[in-house]
Every structure is written in structure tokens, then in C-alpha cells.
mmCIF file of C-alpha atoms in Angstrom:
data_model
loop_
_atom_site.group_PDB
_atom_site.id
_atom_site.type_symbol
_atom_site.label_atom_id
_atom_site.label_comp_id
_atom_site.label_asym_id
_atom_site.label_seq_id
_atom_site.Cartn_x
_atom_site.Cartn_y
_atom_site.Cartn_z
ATOM 1 C CA MET A 986 -201.456 105.834 -179.940
ATOM 2 C CA ASN A 987 -201.592 104.188 -176.080
ATOM 3 C CA LYS A 988 -204.810 102.805 -177.019
ATOM 4 C CA PHE A 989 -203.056 100.614 -179.578
ATOM 5 C CA LEU A 990 -200.919 99.468 -177.381
ATOM 6 C CA ASN A 991 -203.146 98.707 -175.050
ATOM 7 C CA ILE A 992 -205.278 96.450 -177.010
ATOM 8 C CA PHE A 993 -202.294 94.839 -178.909
ATOM 9 C CA LEU A 994 -201.141 93.554 -175.391
ATOM 10 C CA ILE A 995 -204.921 92.547 -173.773
ATOM 11 C CA ALA A 996 -204.826 90.474 -177.479
ATOM 12 C CA PHE A 997 -201.346 89.007 -177.121
ATOM 13 C CA ALA A 998 -202.292 88.196 -173.089
ATOM 14 C CA THR A 999 -205.320 86.959 -174.244
ATOM 15 C CA LEU A 1000 -204.121 85.387 -177.177
ATOM 16 C CA LEU A 1001 -201.091 83.478 -174.508
ATOM 17 C CA ILE A 1002 -203.774 82.201 -171.641
ATOM 18 C CA GLY A 1003 -206.136 80.636 -174.448
ATOM 19 C CA CYS A 1004 -202.988 78.548 -175.787
ATOM 20 C CA ASN A 1005 -203.392 75.678 -173.409
ATOM 21 C CA ASP A 1006 -201.655 72.660 -174.005
ATOM 22 C CA ASP A 1007 -204.138 70.699 -171.392
ATOM 23 C CA CYS A 1008 -200.863 69.109 -169.529
ATOM 24 C CA ASP A 1009 -200.506 70.069 -166.072
ATOM 25 C CA GLU A 1010 -196.176 71.021 -165.592
ATOM 26 C CA GLY A 1011 -196.800 68.804 -162.449
ATOM 27 C CA ASN A 1012 -198.557 66.090 -163.920
ATOM 28 C CA ARG A 1013 -195.990 63.114 -164.443
ATOM 29 C CA PRO A 1014 -197.071 59.312 -164.905
ATOM 30 C CA THR A 1015 -196.160 56.947 -161.832
ATOM 31 C CA PRO A 1016 -192.713 55.425 -162.499
ATOM 32 C CA ALA A 1017 -192.587 51.862 -163.607
ATOM 33 C CA SER A 1018 -191.997 49.295 -161.219
ATOM 34 C CA PHE A 1019 -193.438 45.501 -159.948
ATOM 35 C CA PHE A 1020 -193.428 44.091 -156.191
ATOM 36 C CA VAL A 1021 -191.567 41.164 -155.207
ATOM 37 C CA GLU A 1022 -191.719 38.904 -151.928
ATOM 38 C CA ILE A 1023 -189.280 35.872 -151.195
ATOM 39 C CA VAL A 1024 -190.007 33.309 -149.632
ATOM 40 C CA ASP A 1025 -188.587 29.744 -148.144
ATOM 41 C CA GLU A 1026 -188.677 27.099 -150.569
ATOM 42 C CA THR A 1027 -189.101 24.935 -147.799
ATOM 43 C CA SER A 1028 -191.347 26.481 -145.367
ATOM 44 C CA ASN A 1029 -192.856 29.185 -147.436
ATOM 45 C CA GLU A 1030 -192.398 31.969 -144.300
ATOM 46 C CA ASN A 1031 -190.732 35.199 -146.193
ATOM 47 C CA VAL A 1032 -187.494 35.270 -145.555
ATOM 48 C CA PHE A 1033 -187.806 38.893 -144.162
ATOM 49 C CA GLU A 1034 -189.796 37.771 -141.539
ATOM 50 C CA ASN A 1035 -188.165 34.878 -140.378
ATOM 51 C CA GLU A 1036 -185.415 37.126 -140.505
ATOM 52 C CA THR A 1037 -182.933 34.849 -142.691
ATOM 53 C CA TYR A 1038 -181.938 38.449 -144.075
ATOM 54 C CA THR A 1039 -182.544 42.189 -143.685
ATOM 55 C CA ALA A 1040 -183.473 45.103 -145.738
ATOM 56 C CA GLN A 1041 -179.879 46.188 -145.442
ATOM 57 C CA GLN A 1042 -178.660 43.218 -146.806
ATOM 58 C CA ILE A 1043 -180.597 43.326 -150.209
ATOM 59 C CA THR A 1044 -178.690 44.814 -153.398
ATOM 60 C CA LEU A 1045 -179.806 45.078 -156.849
ATOM 61 C CA LEU A 1046 -178.025 45.819 -160.003
ATOM 62 C CA ASP A 1047 -178.716 46.119 -163.739
ATOM 63 C CA GLU A 1048 -176.440 43.208 -166.160
ATOM 64 C CA ASN A 1049 -173.880 46.386 -166.009
ATOM 65 C CA GLU A 1050 -173.451 45.405 -162.071
ATOM 66 C CA VAL A 1051 -175.097 49.357 -161.840
ATOM 67 C CA ALA A 1052 -177.096 49.581 -159.015
ATOM 68 C CA ILE A 1053 -181.397 49.141 -159.642
ATOM 69 C CA PRO A 1054 -183.684 52.010 -156.980
ATOM 70 C CA TYR A 1055 -185.978 50.085 -155.092
ATOM 71 C CA LYS A 1056 -187.776 50.125 -152.048
ATOM 72 C CA PHE A 1057 -188.089 47.996 -148.860
ATOM 73 C CA ILE A 1058 -191.905 48.110 -147.165
ATOM 74 C CA THR A 1059 -191.873 46.966 -143.878
ATOM 75 C CA ASN A 1060 -195.350 46.482 -142.936
ATOM 76 C CA SER A 1061 -195.307 43.700 -145.531
ATOM 77 C CA ASN A 1062 -192.148 42.739 -145.798
ATOM 78 C CA LEU A 1063 -192.211 43.123 -149.849
ATOM 79 C CA ILE A 1064 -189.131 44.557 -152.209
ATOM 80 C CA GLN A 1065 -190.845 47.347 -154.767
ATOM 81 C CA ILE A 1066 -188.190 47.348 -157.993
ATOM 82 C CA PHE A 1067 -188.164 50.133 -159.773
ATOM 83 C CA PRO A 1068 -186.250 48.874 -163.163
ATOM 84 C CA PRO A 1069 -184.143 50.485 -165.944
ATOM 85 C CA VAL A 1070 -186.786 51.167 -168.844
ATOM 86 C CA SER A 1071 -184.130 52.239 -171.485
ATOM 87 C CA ASN A 1072 -185.360 48.791 -173.457
ATOM 88 C CA ALA A 1073 -187.714 47.480 -175.029
ATOM 89 C CA THR A 1074 -187.031 43.946 -174.602
ATOM 90 C CA GLY A 1075 -184.107 41.605 -172.763
ATOM 91 C CA ASN A 1076 -183.564 43.207 -170.063
ATOM 92 C CA SER A 1077 -182.427 41.523 -167.350
ATOM 93 C CA LEU A 1078 -181.893 42.435 -162.761
ATOM 94 C CA LEU A 1079 -180.284 40.371 -160.150
ATOM 95 C CA ILE A 1080 -181.714 40.830 -156.984
ATOM 96 C CA LYS A 1081 -178.853 39.547 -154.005
ATOM 97 C CA LEU A 1082 -179.499 38.701 -150.914
ATOM 98 C CA ASN A 1083 -176.142 38.625 -148.958
ATOM 99 C CA ASN A 1084 -176.260 37.901 -144.888
ATOM 100 C CA GLU A 1085 -172.690 38.280 -143.862
ATOM 101 C CA THR A 1086 -173.511 36.740 -139.907
ATOM 102 C CA THR A 1087 -174.860 33.221 -141.140
ATOM 103 C CA SER A 1088 -172.642 33.263 -144.640
ATOM 104 C CA GLN A 1089 -175.698 32.818 -146.062
ATOM 105 C CA THR A 1090 -176.078 34.311 -149.460
ATOM 106 C CA ASP A 1091 -178.867 34.058 -152.521
ATOM 107 C CA GLU A 1092 -179.112 34.954 -155.953
ATOM 108 C CA ILE A 1093 -182.120 35.808 -158.350
ATOM 109 C CA ASN A 1094 -182.188 36.654 -161.398
ATOM 110 C CA LEU A 1095 -184.914 38.345 -162.895
ATOM 111 C CA ASP A 1096 -185.611 38.698 -167.036
ATOM 112 C CA TYR A 1097 -188.394 41.262 -167.668
ATOM 113 C CA ASP A 1098 -189.802 43.434 -170.348
ATOM 114 C CA VAL A 1099 -190.649 47.298 -171.161
ATOM 115 C CA PHE A 1100 -194.032 47.656 -173.171
ATOM 116 C CA SER A 1101 -194.847 51.823 -173.318
ATOM 117 C CA SER A 1102 -197.355 54.035 -174.168
ATOM 118 C CA ALA A 1103 -196.543 57.823 -175.122
ATOM 119 C CA GLY A 1104 -199.661 60.209 -174.433
ATOM 120 C CA LYS A 1105 -200.727 63.541 -175.103
ATOM 121 C CA CYS A 1106 -198.289 64.847 -171.662
ATOM 122 C CA PHE A 1107 -195.692 61.850 -171.401
ATOM 123 C CA THR A 1108 -194.811 58.388 -171.897
ATOM 124 C CA THR A 1109 -196.088 55.431 -169.755
ATOM 125 C CA PHE A 1110 -193.980 52.409 -169.198
ATOM 126 C CA LYS A 1111 -194.967 49.000 -167.975
ATOM 127 C CA ILE A 1112 -193.210 46.401 -166.663
ATOM 128 C CA GLU A 1113 -194.258 43.545 -168.032
ATOM 129 C CA ASN A 1114 -193.449 39.163 -169.307
ATOM 130 C CA ILE A 1115 -191.553 39.225 -165.901
ATOM 131 C CA LEU A 1116 -189.903 35.818 -165.167
ATOM 132 C CA PHE A 1117 -187.321 34.169 -162.666
ATOM 133 C CA PRO A 1118 -184.872 31.360 -164.832
ATOM 134 C CA ASN A 1119 -183.970 29.708 -161.748
ATOM 135 C CA ASN A 1120 -186.387 29.851 -158.944
ATOM 136 C CA PRO A 1121 -189.773 28.488 -158.762
ATOM 137 C CA SER A 1122 -192.652 32.220 -158.840
ATOM 138 C CA GLU A 1123 -195.815 32.530 -159.112
ATOM 139 C CA LEU A 1124 -198.496 35.995 -159.133
ATOM 140 C CA VAL A 1125 -199.955 36.314 -156.115
ATOM 141 C CA GLN A 1126 -202.493 39.854 -156.238
ATOM 142 C CA GLY A 1127 -200.004 41.602 -157.785
ATOM 143 C CA VAL A 1128 -196.738 40.550 -156.009
ATOM 144 C CA TYR A 1129 -194.739 38.417 -157.382
ATOM 145 C CA VAL A 1130 -193.721 35.663 -154.532
ATOM 146 C CA ILE A 1131 -190.386 33.611 -155.288
ATOM 147 C CA LYS A 1132 -189.178 30.559 -153.573
ATOM 148 C CA ILE A 1133 -185.361 30.142 -153.016
#
């Protein structure tokens, strides 16, 4: 009886080890994001580099006025935006810049779509069709340069 139990346990353990779904629990997709640089339309200077605004004067909101996560990259004065990816189309967000010392404010409307790709272990998302309907902009080396 003991010999039968040992064989059963070895067979059961082999079965569990052999059933690998090839998905590493620690392997997660990179969050969908994109980069923006905001420049003065007249001088073409980055508004953070010329100190028109500081990183603390940035607010990003979705259409329900819920804060959107972002990261300000100090050494290049860029904003990395991590927008919601729940809707495939018709997404909007607002970038607000507010310098209370100089009373200067700027708002940048942004529209985007989300492309999703279901893989074996997880779904990845990509932000596409990024438009700034009220501001001139261009895509330069993967960074959306927006003029205000």
C-alpha cells in the first residue's frame, strides 16, 4: 500500500510540474503610454525649460475630471502620459498648465484611440490616432510636440 502511495505521489507531482502554461507570473505588459513636449508657439522653446511652467503645475484629467497618471521626465522636460485604455475609440483627456505666480494658464485637449492585442498570457495596449484638435502639433522621434 505504501509503495502504491509513493508511486501515485510521484506521478501526481510529475503531472503538476509538466503542466506549464508558459506564462511567467512576473512577466507583465508595459503600460500603454506616450510622450509629449509642450513648446511656446512663438519661440519654439520648451515651456518647462524656459520656466513658463514647472512640473508641479501640470494636471491631466479625463473627460470625467478624474486625474490621469503621468511622469514628468526632468532631464528632457517631457511628459509621459499613461491614459485609460478601457475604451477603444472616442477617448479624450485634458492637459492643464497653471502658473499661479504669473497667472498664466493653458489647456490642451487631446483625443486618442486604443489598440489592444490579446496574447497568450496577457493583453497589451497601444495608444493610437493621437490628435490635439486645438493646437498645432507634430510627431518628432516618437514624441508629440505641442505648440501653445
